Coordinates of C-alpha atoms in Angstrom, one line a residue:
M1 CA 33.9 6.1 -16.3
P2 CA 34.6 8.0 -13.1
L3 CA 31.8 8.9 -10.8
S4 CA 30.9 12.5 -10.3
L5 CA 31.6 13.8 -6.8
S6 CA 27.9 14.1 -6.0
L7 CA 27.5 10.3 -6.4
V8 CA 30.4 9.2 -4.2
P9 CA 29.4 8.2 -0.6
N10 CA 30.6 10.5 2.1
L11 CA 33.0 8.1 3.9
D12 CA 33.6 10.6 6.7
A13 CA 30.0 10.6 7.7
G14 CA 28.5 8.1 10.1
A15 CA 26.1 5.3 9.1
P16 CA 23.1 7.7 8.9
G17 CA 25.0 10.1 6.7
R18 CA 26.1 7.3 4.3
A19 CA 22.6 6.0 4.2
L20 CA 21.3 9.5 3.3
D21 CA 23.9 9.7 0.5
A22 CA 22.6 6.4 -0.8
V23 CA 19.0 7.5 -0.7
R24 CA 19.8 10.8 -2.5
T25 CA 21.7 8.9 -5.2
L26 CA 18.8 6.4 -5.5
N27 CA 16.5 9.4 -6.1
T28 CA 18.4 10.4 -9.2
L29 CA 17.0 7.2 -10.7
Q30 CA 13.4 8.4 -10.4
T31 CA 11.7 8.4 -13.8
N32 CA 10.2 11.5 -15.4
A33 CA 7.1 11.9 -17.5
G34 CA 9.0 11.5 -20.7
Y35 CA 10.4 8.1 -19.7
L36 CA 7.0 6.9 -18.6
E37 CA 5.6 7.8 -22.0
Q38 CA 8.4 5.7 -23.5
V39 CA 7.5 2.8 -21.3
K40 CA 3.9 3.0 -22.3
R41 CA 4.9 2.8 -26.0
Q42 CA 7.0 -0.2 -25.3
R43 CA 4.3 -2.0 -23.4
G44 CA 3.1 -3.7 -26.6
D45 CA 6.2 -5.9 -26.5
P46 CA 6.4 -7.4 -23.0
Q47 CA 9.6 -9.3 -24.0
T48 CA 11.4 -5.9 -24.4
Q49 CA 10.5 -5.0 -20.8
L50 CA 11.5 -8.3 -19.3
D51 CA 14.6 -8.7 -21.4
T52 CA 15.8 -5.3 -20.2
M53 CA 15.3 -6.3 -16.6
K54 CA 17.1 -9.6 -17.2
L55 CA 20.0 -7.6 -18.7
Y56 CA 20.2 -5.4 -15.6
L57 CA 20.1 -8.5 -13.4
A58 CA 23.0 -10.1 -15.4
R59 CA 25.0 -6.8 -15.1
S60 CA 24.4 -6.9 -11.4
G61 CA 26.0 -10.3 -11.2
L62 CA 22.9 -12.6 -11.1
Q63 CA 21.0 -14.8 -13.5
V64 CA 17.3 -15.5 -13.4
E65 CA 18.1 -19.0 -12.3
D66 CA 19.6 -17.7 -9.1
L67 CA 16.2 -16.3 -8.1
D68 CA 14.8 -19.9 -7.9
Q69 CA 16.7 -20.3 -4.7
L70 CA 14.5 -17.7 -3.0
N71 CA 11.4 -19.9 -2.8
I72 CA 9.3 -16.9 -3.9
I73 CA 5.6 -16.2 -3.2
H74 CA 4.6 -13.7 -6.0
V75 CA 1.5 -11.6 -5.3
T76 CA -0.4 -9.0 -7.4
G77 CA -3.8 -7.4 -7.4
T78 CA -5.4 -4.0 -7.4
K79 CA -6.3 -3.6 -3.8
G80 CA -5.2 -5.7 -0.8
K81 CA -2.0 -7.2 -2.3
G82 CA 0.2 -5.5 0.3
S83 CA -2.0 -6.6 3.2
T84 CA -2.1 -10.1 1.7
C85 CA 1.7 -10.2 1.5
A86 CA 1.9 -8.9 5.1
F87 CA -0.4 -11.7 6.4
T88 CA 1.5 -14.3 4.4
E89 CA 4.9 -13.2 5.6
R90 CA 3.8 -13.1 9.2
I91 CA 2.2 -16.5 9.0
L92 CA 5.3 -18.1 7.6
R93 CA 7.6 -16.2 10.1
S94 CA 5.5 -17.7 12.9
Y95 CA 6.8 -21.1 11.7
G96 CA 10.3 -20.0 12.5
L97 CA 11.3 -19.4 8.9
K98 CA 13.6 -16.6 7.9
T99 CA 11.5 -14.3 5.6
G100 CA 12.3 -11.7 3.0
F101 CA 9.5 -9.3 2.0
F102 CA 9.7 -6.8 -0.9
S103 CA 6.8 -4.3 -1.2
S104 CA 6.1 -0.8 -2.4
P105 CA 5.7 2.0 -1.9
H106 CA 7.4 2.9 1.4
L107 CA 5.6 5.1 3.9
V108 CA 8.4 6.8 5.8
Q109 CA 11.8 5.4 4.8
V110 CA 12.8 3.6 1.6
R111 CA 14.4 0.8 3.6
E112 CA 10.8 -0.4 4.5
R113 CA 10.5 -1.8 1.0
I114 CA 13.0 -4.5 1.7
R115 CA 12.4 -6.4 5.0
I116 CA 14.1 -9.3 6.7
N117 CA 11.9 -11.1 9.3
G118 CA 9.4 -8.3 9.1
Q119 CA 11.8 -5.5 9.9
P120 CA 13.1 -3.0 7.4
I121 CA 16.8 -3.6 6.6
S122 CA 19.2 -1.5 8.7
P123 CA 20.8 1.7 7.4
E124 CA 24.1 -0.2 7.3
L125 CA 22.8 -3.1 5.2
F126 CA 21.0 -0.7 2.9
T127 CA 24.1 1.4 2.4
K128 CA 26.3 -1.6 1.8
H129 CA 24.1 -3.2 -0.8
F130 CA 23.1 0.0 -2.5
W131 CA 26.7 1.1 -3.3
H132 CA 27.8 -2.4 -4.2
L133 CA 24.9 -2.6 -6.7
Y134 CA 25.2 0.9 -7.9
H135 CA 29.0 0.7 -8.7
R136 CA 28.5 -2.7 -10.3
L137 CA 25.9 -1.3 -12.7
E138 CA 28.1 1.8 -13.3
E139 CA 31.0 -0.4 -14.2
T140 CA 29.0 -2.5 -16.7
K141 CA 27.4 0.4 -18.5
D142 CA 27.2 0.0 -22.3
S143 CA 27.9 3.3 -24.0
S144 CA 25.6 2.4 -26.8
S145 CA 22.7 1.8 -24.5
C146 CA 20.1 4.5 -24.2
V147 CA 19.2 3.5 -20.7
S148 CA 22.4 2.7 -18.8
M149 CA 21.0 2.6 -15.3
P150 CA 17.7 1.0 -14.1
A151 CA 15.0 3.3 -12.9
Y152 CA 14.1 3.6 -9.2
F153 CA 11.7 0.7 -8.8
R154 CA 13.9 -1.6 -10.9
F155 CA 17.0 -0.8 -8.9
L156 CA 15.2 -1.5 -5.6
T157 CA 13.9 -4.8 -7.1
L158 CA 17.4 -5.9 -8.0
M159 CA 18.7 -4.8 -4.6
A160 CA 16.0 -6.9 -2.9
F161 CA 17.0 -10.0 -4.8
H162 CA 20.7 -9.5 -3.9
I163 CA 19.9 -8.9 -0.2
F164 CA 17.6 -11.9 0.1
L165 CA 20.2 -14.2 -1.5
Q166 CA 23.1 -12.9 0.6
E167 CA 21.0 -13.0 3.8
K168 CA 20.0 -16.6 2.9
V169 CA 16.2 -16.2 3.6
D170 CA 14.1 -19.3 3.6
L171 CA 11.5 -17.6 1.4
A172 CA 10.7 -14.2 -0.2
V173 CA 7.3 -12.7 -0.5
V174 CA 7.4 -10.4 -3.5
E175 CA 4.7 -7.9 -4.2
V176 CA 4.3 -6.8 -7.8
G177 CA 4.8 -3.1 -8.5
I178 CA 2.3 -2.3 -11.2
G179 CA 0.2 -4.9 -13.2
G180 CA 2.0 -8.2 -13.5
A181 CA 2.8 -9.3 -17.1
Y182 CA 5.2 -6.4 -17.7
D183 CA 6.3 -5.7 -14.2
C184 CA 10.0 -6.0 -13.5
T185 CA 9.4 -8.5 -10.7
N186 CA 8.0 -10.9 -13.4
I187 CA 11.5 -12.0 -14.3
I188 CA 10.8 -14.5 -11.5
R189 CA 10.5 -17.8 -13.5
K190 CA 9.8 -20.4 -10.8
P191 CA 7.8 -19.0 -7.8
V192 CA 6.5 -21.6 -5.4
V193 CA 3.0 -20.1 -5.5
C194 CA 1.3 -17.0 -6.9
G195 CA -1.7 -15.0 -5.6
I196 CA -4.0 -12.4 -7.0
S197 CA -6.0 -10.2 -4.6
S198 CA -9.1 -8.2 -5.5
L199 CA -9.1 -6.5 -8.9
G200 CA -10.4 -3.1 -9.8
I201 CA -9.6 0.0 -12.0
D202 CA -6.2 1.6 -11.4
H203 CA -3.2 2.7 -13.5
T204 CA -5.4 2.7 -16.6
S205 CA -2.8 4.4 -18.8
L206 CA -0.5 1.4 -18.3
L207 CA -2.9 -1.5 -17.7
G208 CA -6.1 -0.7 -19.6
D209 CA -9.4 0.9 -18.8
T210 CA -11.5 -2.2 -18.1
V211 CA -11.3 -4.7 -15.3
E212 CA -11.0 -7.5 -17.9
A213 CA -7.9 -5.8 -19.4
I214 CA -6.4 -5.3 -16.0
A215 CA -7.1 -9.0 -15.1
W216 CA -5.2 -10.0 -18.2
Q217 CA -2.2 -8.0 -17.0
K218 CA -2.4 -9.4 -13.5
G219 CA -2.7 -13.0 -14.8
G220 CA 0.7 -12.4 -16.4
I221 CA 2.4 -13.7 -13.3
F222 CA 1.0 -17.2 -13.7
K223 CA 3.7 -19.8 -14.5
H224 CA 3.4 -23.3 -16.0
G225 CA 2.7 -25.8 -13.3
V226 CA 2.9 -23.3 -10.4
P227 CA -0.3 -23.2 -8.3
A228 CA -2.1 -19.9 -8.1
F229 CA -4.9 -18.6 -5.9
T230 CA -7.3 -15.7 -6.3
V231 CA -10.2 -14.3 -4.3
L232 CA -13.8 -14.0 -5.6
Q233 CA -13.9 -11.5 -8.5
P234 CA -16.6 -10.4 -10.8
D235 CA -17.4 -12.9 -13.5
G236 CA -15.6 -11.0 -16.4
P237 CA -12.2 -10.7 -14.8
L238 CA -12.4 -14.1 -13.2
A239 CA -13.0 -15.6 -16.7
V240 CA -10.0 -13.8 -18.0
L241 CA -7.8 -15.1 -15.1
W242 CA -9.1 -18.6 -15.8
D243 CA -8.3 -18.4 -19.5
R244 CA -4.8 -17.1 -18.8
A245 CA -4.2 -20.0 -16.4
Q246 CA -5.6 -22.6 -18.8
Q247 CA -3.4 -21.4 -21.6
I248 CA -0.1 -22.1 -19.7
S249 CA -1.3 -25.0 -17.6
C250 CA -1.3 -23.1 -14.4
P251 CA -3.5 -24.7 -11.7
L252 CA -5.7 -21.8 -10.5
Y253 CA -7.9 -22.0 -7.5
L254 CA -10.6 -19.8 -6.0
C255 CA -10.2 -19.2 -2.3
P256 CA -13.0 -20.2 0.0
S257 CA -14.2 -17.5 2.3
L258 CA -12.6 -17.0 5.7
E259 CA -15.9 -18.2 7.2
A260 CA -15.4 -21.6 5.6
L261 CA -12.0 -21.9 7.2
E262 CA -13.4 -20.9 10.6
E263 CA -16.1 -23.6 10.6
G264 CA -15.5 -26.1 13.5
G265 CA -13.0 -23.8 15.2
P266 CA -12.8 -20.5 17.0
P267 CA -13.1 -17.3 15.0
L268 CA -9.9 -16.0 13.5
T269 CA -8.5 -12.7 14.9
L270 CA -6.8 -10.4 12.4
G271 CA -4.2 -7.9 13.2
L272 CA -5.5 -5.6 10.5
E273 CA -8.9 -3.9 10.9
G274 CA -11.6 -3.7 8.3
E275 CA -14.1 -6.3 6.9
H276 CA -12.2 -6.3 3.6
Q277 CA -9.1 -7.7 5.3
R278 CA -10.9 -11.0 5.7
S279 CA -10.6 -11.7 1.9
N280 CA -6.9 -10.8 2.1
A281 CA -6.4 -13.1 5.1
A282 CA -8.2 -16.0 3.3
L283 CA -5.9 -15.6 0.3
A284 CA -2.8 -15.4 2.6
L285 CA -3.8 -18.6 4.4
Q286 CA -4.0 -20.5 1.1
L287 CA -0.6 -19.1 -0.1
A288 CA 1.1 -19.9 3.1
R289 CA -0.3 -23.4 3.4
C290 CA 0.5 -24.2 -0.2
W291 CA 4.1 -23.0 0.3
L292 CA 4.5 -25.1 3.4
Q293 CA 3.0 -28.1 1.7
Q294 CA 5.3 -27.7 -1.4
K295 CA 8.3 -27.5 1.0
G296 CA 7.3 -30.7 2.8
H297 CA 6.2 -29.2 6.2
Q298 CA 4.2 -31.6 8.3
G299 CA 1.3 -31.0 10.7
L300 CA -0.8 -28.9 8.3
G301 CA -4.0 -30.7 9.1
E302 CA -6.6 -32.5 7.0
L303 CA -7.8 -31.0 3.7
K304 CA -11.5 -31.0 2.9
M305 CA -12.1 -30.9 -0.8
S306 CA -14.5 -28.1 -1.9
R307 CA -17.2 -28.3 -4.6
P308 CA -16.4 -26.8 -8.0
S309 CA -17.2 -23.1 -8.4
V310 CA -19.9 -21.9 -10.7
L311 CA -17.5 -20.4 -13.3
R312 CA -16.3 -22.9 -15.9
Q313 CA -15.7 -25.4 -13.1
M314 CA -12.9 -23.4 -11.6
P315 CA -12.0 -25.4 -8.5
L316 CA -12.3 -24.0 -5.1
A317 CA -9.2 -24.4 -3.0
P318 CA -9.5 -27.0 -0.3
V319 CA -10.9 -26.0 3.1
F320 CA -8.7 -26.7 6.2
Q321 CA -8.4 -25.8 9.8
P322 CA -5.8 -23.1 10.3
T323 CA -3.0 -24.3 12.5
S324 CA -2.0 -22.4 15.7
H325 CA 1.0 -20.9 13.9
M326 CA -1.4 -19.6 11.2
R327 CA -3.7 -18.2 13.8
H328 CA -0.9 -16.4 15.6
G329 CA 0.5 -15.1 12.3
L330 CA -2.9 -13.5 11.3
R331 CA -3.4 -12.1 14.8
D332 CA 0.1 -10.6 15.0
T333 CA 0.2 -9.0 11.5
E334 CA 1.0 -5.3 11.3
W335 CA 0.9 -3.2 8.2
L336 CA 1.3 0.5 8.8
G337 CA -1.0 2.9 6.9
R338 CA -3.7 0.4 6.2
T339 CA -6.8 0.6 8.4
Q340 CA -4.5 1.9 11.1
T341 CA -5.8 3.8 14.2
L342 CA -3.8 6.1 16.4
R343 CA -5.6 7.4 19.5
R344 CA -4.0 10.5 21.0
G345 CA -6.0 12.2 23.8
P346 CA -9.0 13.9 22.2
L347 CA -7.7 13.2 18.7
T348 CA -8.1 9.9 16.8
W349 CA -6.3 9.5 13.6
Y350 CA -7.6 6.9 11.1
L351 CA -5.0 6.2 8.5
D352 CA -5.7 4.2 5.3
G353 CA -3.8 4.7 2.0
A354 CA -6.8 3.8 -0.2
H355 CA -6.4 5.3 -3.6
T356 CA -8.9 3.5 -5.9
V357 CA -12.6 3.5 -6.0
S358 CA -12.9 0.0 -4.5
S359 CA -10.3 0.6 -1.8
V360 CA -11.9 3.9 -0.8
Q361 CA -15.3 2.2 -0.6
A362 CA -13.7 -0.3 1.8
C363 CA -12.0 2.5 3.7
V364 CA -15.3 4.3 4.2
R365 CA -16.9 1.1 5.5
W366 CA -14.0 0.7 8.0
F367 CA -14.1 4.3 9.1
R368 CA -17.9 4.3 9.6
Q369 CA -17.7 1.0 11.6
A370 CA -14.8 2.5 13.7
L371 CA -16.9 5.7 14.4
Y372 CA -19.9 3.6 15.3
R373 CA -17.9 1.5 17.8
S374 CA -15.9 4.4 19.3
Q375 CA -16.4 5.6 22.8
R376 CA -18.6 8.7 22.7
P377 CA -17.7 11.6 25.0
S378 CA -20.3 12.2 27.6
R379 CA -20.2 15.9 27.0
G380 CA -19.0 18.2 24.2
R381 CA -19.0 18.2 20.5
E382 CA -17.3 15.7 18.1
V383 CA -15.6 17.0 15.0
R384 CA -14.8 14.9 11.8
V385 CA -11.9 16.0 9.6
L386 CA -10.9 14.6 6.2
L387 CA -7.2 14.9 5.2
F388 CA -7.0 13.9 1.5
N389 CA -4.7 13.9 -1.4
S390 CA -4.7 12.0 -4.7
T391 CA -1.9 11.7 -7.2
G392 CA -1.3 10.5 -10.8
N393 CA -4.2 10.3 -13.2
R394 CA -6.7 9.0 -10.6
D395 CA -10.2 10.4 -10.6
S396 CA -10.1 12.3 -7.4
E397 CA -13.7 13.6 -7.9
A398 CA -15.0 10.0 -7.9
L399 CA -13.0 9.2 -4.7
L400 CA -14.2 12.4 -2.9
K401 CA -17.8 11.6 -3.8
L402 CA -17.5 8.3 -2.0
L403 CA -16.1 10.1 1.1
Q404 CA -18.7 12.8 1.2
P405 CA -21.5 10.8 3.0
C406 CA -19.2 10.6 6.0
Q407 CA -20.3 14.2 6.7
F408 CA -16.9 15.7 7.6
D409 CA -17.0 19.0 9.3
Y410 CA -13.8 20.0 7.5
A411 CA -12.0 18.8 4.4
V412 CA -8.3 19.5 4.3
F413 CA -6.1 19.1 1.2
C414 CA -2.3 19.1 1.0
P415 CA 0.5 17.7 -1.2
N416 CA 2.5 14.6 -0.1
L417 CA 5.2 16.8 1.4
T418 CA 6.0 16.7 5.1
E419 CA 7.4 20.2 5.0
V420 CA 7.3 23.0 2.4
S421 CA 11.0 22.2 1.7
S422 CA 11.7 18.5 1.3
A423 CA 15.5 18.9 0.9
S424 CA 16.1 17.4 4.3
N425 CA 13.7 14.5 3.7
A426 CA 15.4 12.4 0.9
D427 CA 13.2 9.3 1.5
Q428 CA 10.1 11.3 0.4
Q429 CA 11.5 13.4 -2.4
N430 CA 9.7 13.2 -5.7
F431 CA 11.4 14.6 -8.7
M432 CA 8.6 13.6 -11.1
V433 CA 6.4 16.6 -10.2
T434 CA 6.9 20.3 -9.3
L435 CA 5.5 22.1 -6.2
D436 CA 3.3 24.1 -8.5
Q437 CA 1.8 21.0 -10.0
V438 CA 1.0 19.3 -6.7
L439 CA -0.5 22.5 -5.2
L440 CA -2.7 23.0 -8.3
R441 CA -4.0 19.5 -7.9
C442 CA -4.8 20.1 -4.3
L443 CA -6.8 23.2 -5.3
A444 CA -8.7 21.0 -7.8
H445 CA -9.5 18.6 -5.0
Q446 CA -10.9 21.5 -3.0
Q447 CA -13.0 22.6 -6.0
H448 CA -14.4 19.1 -6.5
W449 CA -15.3 18.9 -2.8
S450 CA -17.0 22.3 -2.9
H451 CA -19.2 21.2 -5.8
L452 CA -20.1 18.0 -4.0
D453 CA -20.8 19.9 -0.8
E454 CA -23.3 22.1 -2.7
E455 CA -25.4 19.0 -3.4
P456 CA -27.9 17.7 -0.9
A457 CA -26.2 16.0 2.0
G458 CA -26.3 12.3 2.1
P459 CA -27.5 10.4 5.2
D460 CA -25.2 9.8 8.1
L461 CA -25.2 6.0 8.0
W462 CA -23.7 5.6 11.4
S463 CA -25.9 7.7 13.7
R464 CA -26.2 5.9 17.1
T465 CA -29.8 6.8 17.3
S466 CA -30.9 4.7 14.4
P467 CA -29.9 1.1 14.9
E468 CA -31.1 -1.0 17.8
Q469 CA -28.7 -1.0 20.7
G470 CA -25.9 -3.4 20.0
D471 CA -26.8 -3.9 16.4
E472 CA -24.4 -3.1 13.5
P473 CA -25.9 -0.6 11.1
T474 CA -26.9 -2.3 7.9
S475 CA -29.4 0.0 6.2
L476 CA -28.4 2.8 3.8
L477 CA -31.4 4.8 5.0
L478 CA -30.6 6.0 8.5
A479 CA -31.2 9.3 10.2
S480 CA -29.0 12.1 9.0
R481 CA -26.8 14.1 11.4
P482 CA -27.7 17.7 11.9
R483 CA -25.4 20.0 10.0
H484 CA -23.7 23.0 11.7
P485 CA -22.3 26.3 10.4
H486 CA -18.8 25.0 9.9
S487 CA -19.7 21.7 8.2
T488 CA -18.7 22.9 4.7
G489 CA -15.2 24.2 5.6
S490 CA -12.4 23.2 3.3
L491 CA -8.8 24.3 3.3
V492 CA -5.6 23.7 1.3
F493 CA -2.2 23.7 3.0
S494 CA 1.2 23.7 1.4
C495 CA 2.5 20.7 3.3
I496 CA 1.4 18.0 5.7
S497 CA 3.1 19.6 8.7
H498 CA 0.9 22.8 8.4
A499 CA -2.2 20.7 7.9
L500 CA -1.5 18.6 11.0
Q501 CA -0.7 21.8 13.0
W502 CA -4.1 23.2 12.1
I503 CA -6.0 20.0 12.7
S504 CA -4.4 19.1 16.0
Q505 CA -4.2 22.6 17.5
G506 CA -1.5 21.5 19.8
R507 CA -3.7 18.8 21.4
D508 CA -1.7 15.8 20.1
P509 CA 0.7 14.8 22.9
V510 CA 3.3 13.5 20.4
F511 CA 3.1 15.9 17.5
Q512 CA 4.2 19.1 19.1
P513 CA 5.8 21.3 16.3
P514 CA 7.1 24.8 16.8
S515 CA 4.5 27.6 16.9
P516 CA 2.6 27.7 13.6
P517 CA 3.2 30.6 11.2
P518 CA 0.7 33.5 11.6
S519 CA -0.5 32.8 8.0
L520 CA -1.9 29.5 9.1
L521 CA -5.0 31.1 10.5
A522 CA -5.3 33.9 8.0
H523 CA -8.2 32.3 6.1
P524 CA -11.6 32.8 7.8
V525 CA -12.4 29.1 7.8
A526 CA -9.0 28.3 9.4
G527 CA -9.5 31.0 12.1
S528 CA -13.0 29.9 13.1
G529 CA -12.2 26.2 12.7
A530 CA -9.2 26.5 15.0
G531 CA -11.5 27.4 17.8
V532 CA -13.9 24.6 17.0
L533 CA -11.0 22.1 17.0
R534 CA -9.6 23.4 20.3
E535 CA -12.9 23.1 22.1
A536 CA -14.1 19.8 20.6
A537 CA -14.5 16.9 23.0
A538 CA -13.3 14.5 20.3
V539 CA -11.7 15.0 16.9
H540 CA -11.8 12.1 14.4
V541 CA -9.4 12.5 11.5
L542 CA -9.5 10.3 8.4
V543 CA -6.3 10.4 6.3
T544 CA -6.7 8.7 2.9
G545 CA -6.4 9.0 -0.9
S546 CA -2.7 8.3 -1.1
L547 CA -0.2 6.0 0.7
H548 CA 2.4 8.7 0.3
L549 CA 0.2 11.1 2.2
V550 CA -0.4 8.6 4.9
G551 CA 3.4 8.0 5.1
G552 CA 4.1 11.7 5.5
V553 CA 1.5 11.9 8.3
L554 CA 3.0 8.8 10.0
K555 CA 6.5 10.4 9.8
L556 CA 5.2 13.4 11.8
L557 CA 2.9 11.5 14.2
D558 CA 5.3 8.7 15.0
P559 CA 9.0 10.0 14.9
S560 CA 10.2 6.5 15.9
L561 CA 9.5 5.3 12.4
S562 CA 12.3 7.6 11.1
Q563 CA 14.9 6.1 13.3

């Protein structure tokens, strides 16, 4: 069957042009709401999901046995799985190993999802493998099949497997997309080790509406005889994980705390900020050490056996002294958009793609700590701004309620679009929703915020006047910060660029867009707030609620990420 002209790469264009053609064609594989409903109905038969993915793999020229060569570390969880993968990959790279890393979603460019030695694959490599795989799947289409091409995430998963095999990586760290049992990455049959990060409520329409149901889904990545590690979870989901592991003879271990691994040695330095990253780092250390041990690496140090845990005698993983390579790997880990801080003159941007109740709670703790530790201007006013969006079926009202005690002076809402027209930004196009839908959702966010703002203000937990000098704030009953006339301002903008123009007021030395449209200050709050932001001695901006929002903000604040 001949390809339509729109799906033929532009051979006259340079590498960037051909890469853009590939991304635009990839976007045609995005799923719509009807397809997602079909997937939900089929979820009762996991074999259907996995058999379909295996068929795509075979049509692409690979068999599931070929994936055994990749020495895979398979990781799932509700929050922290991406950070855990990033820590694990960086630790193993510090040993001189050639690493592959597949993750989702991307922040700025889709190439970020497939990394070699920590770097997104090049436009040339992306283009080469995309068209090879795309044409192979086109040529092997079955006219009787109702789904002839894999959807977006499945296609990228297949592409990652092909690239990792052809690039001959020593190992591949593979992050699950959604869930575990039915996720298309779960065609992996013989990983070296598996990990499950913190569990919580997310993707309820696909995974279930209890943490126990979600734990059952996540435990679906366990394999017979393959060691697996998890962090401390509530008793209910932990019991589910234990039962899942027992049923298939998967040796499951609970990770000791990072403090236990620090005993007798210097404290570990993490490249990612936030107290919650310590749990992710503890899991990553166990995954990396287990992988190294399974592959016969020497010099890993002595293991100290741990006592059994309190739940059904689930064993605690052994305690060990992290090696210098492990220490350097943890210290050098970078993972954009997760507890990331950008300081730009009077503006400080706090970027965290938290989008579940538990991850937003962790984000708030990190943001408050960062505010508490920040250098206070000797004179002038400080302003706090929230930039927020939430997508899918997530309970944005619950997320906003968690953010309200931070006492933002302004709350800004916008869709995950860098510009009003996304035609020139193929990496961030989303055909699953319309502009009207995303703007209506932003207006709903604003309405939720307004209702919360009408309630009595919560305490400012991080006022410098309350704790003793040098102490970390621990009480939830600290002095509240005086409100001011602009404290309840909230605004909705049609795109991220307009939101950043208003927030930064030309004061960010890197983000210098053209003159804003006159309509940007038409709203009374926007007009009065512009003056406040221009005159503030310090502006603290928390961007959260969606990784896609954070990605759009990073694209504008750091143009080098688009190169």
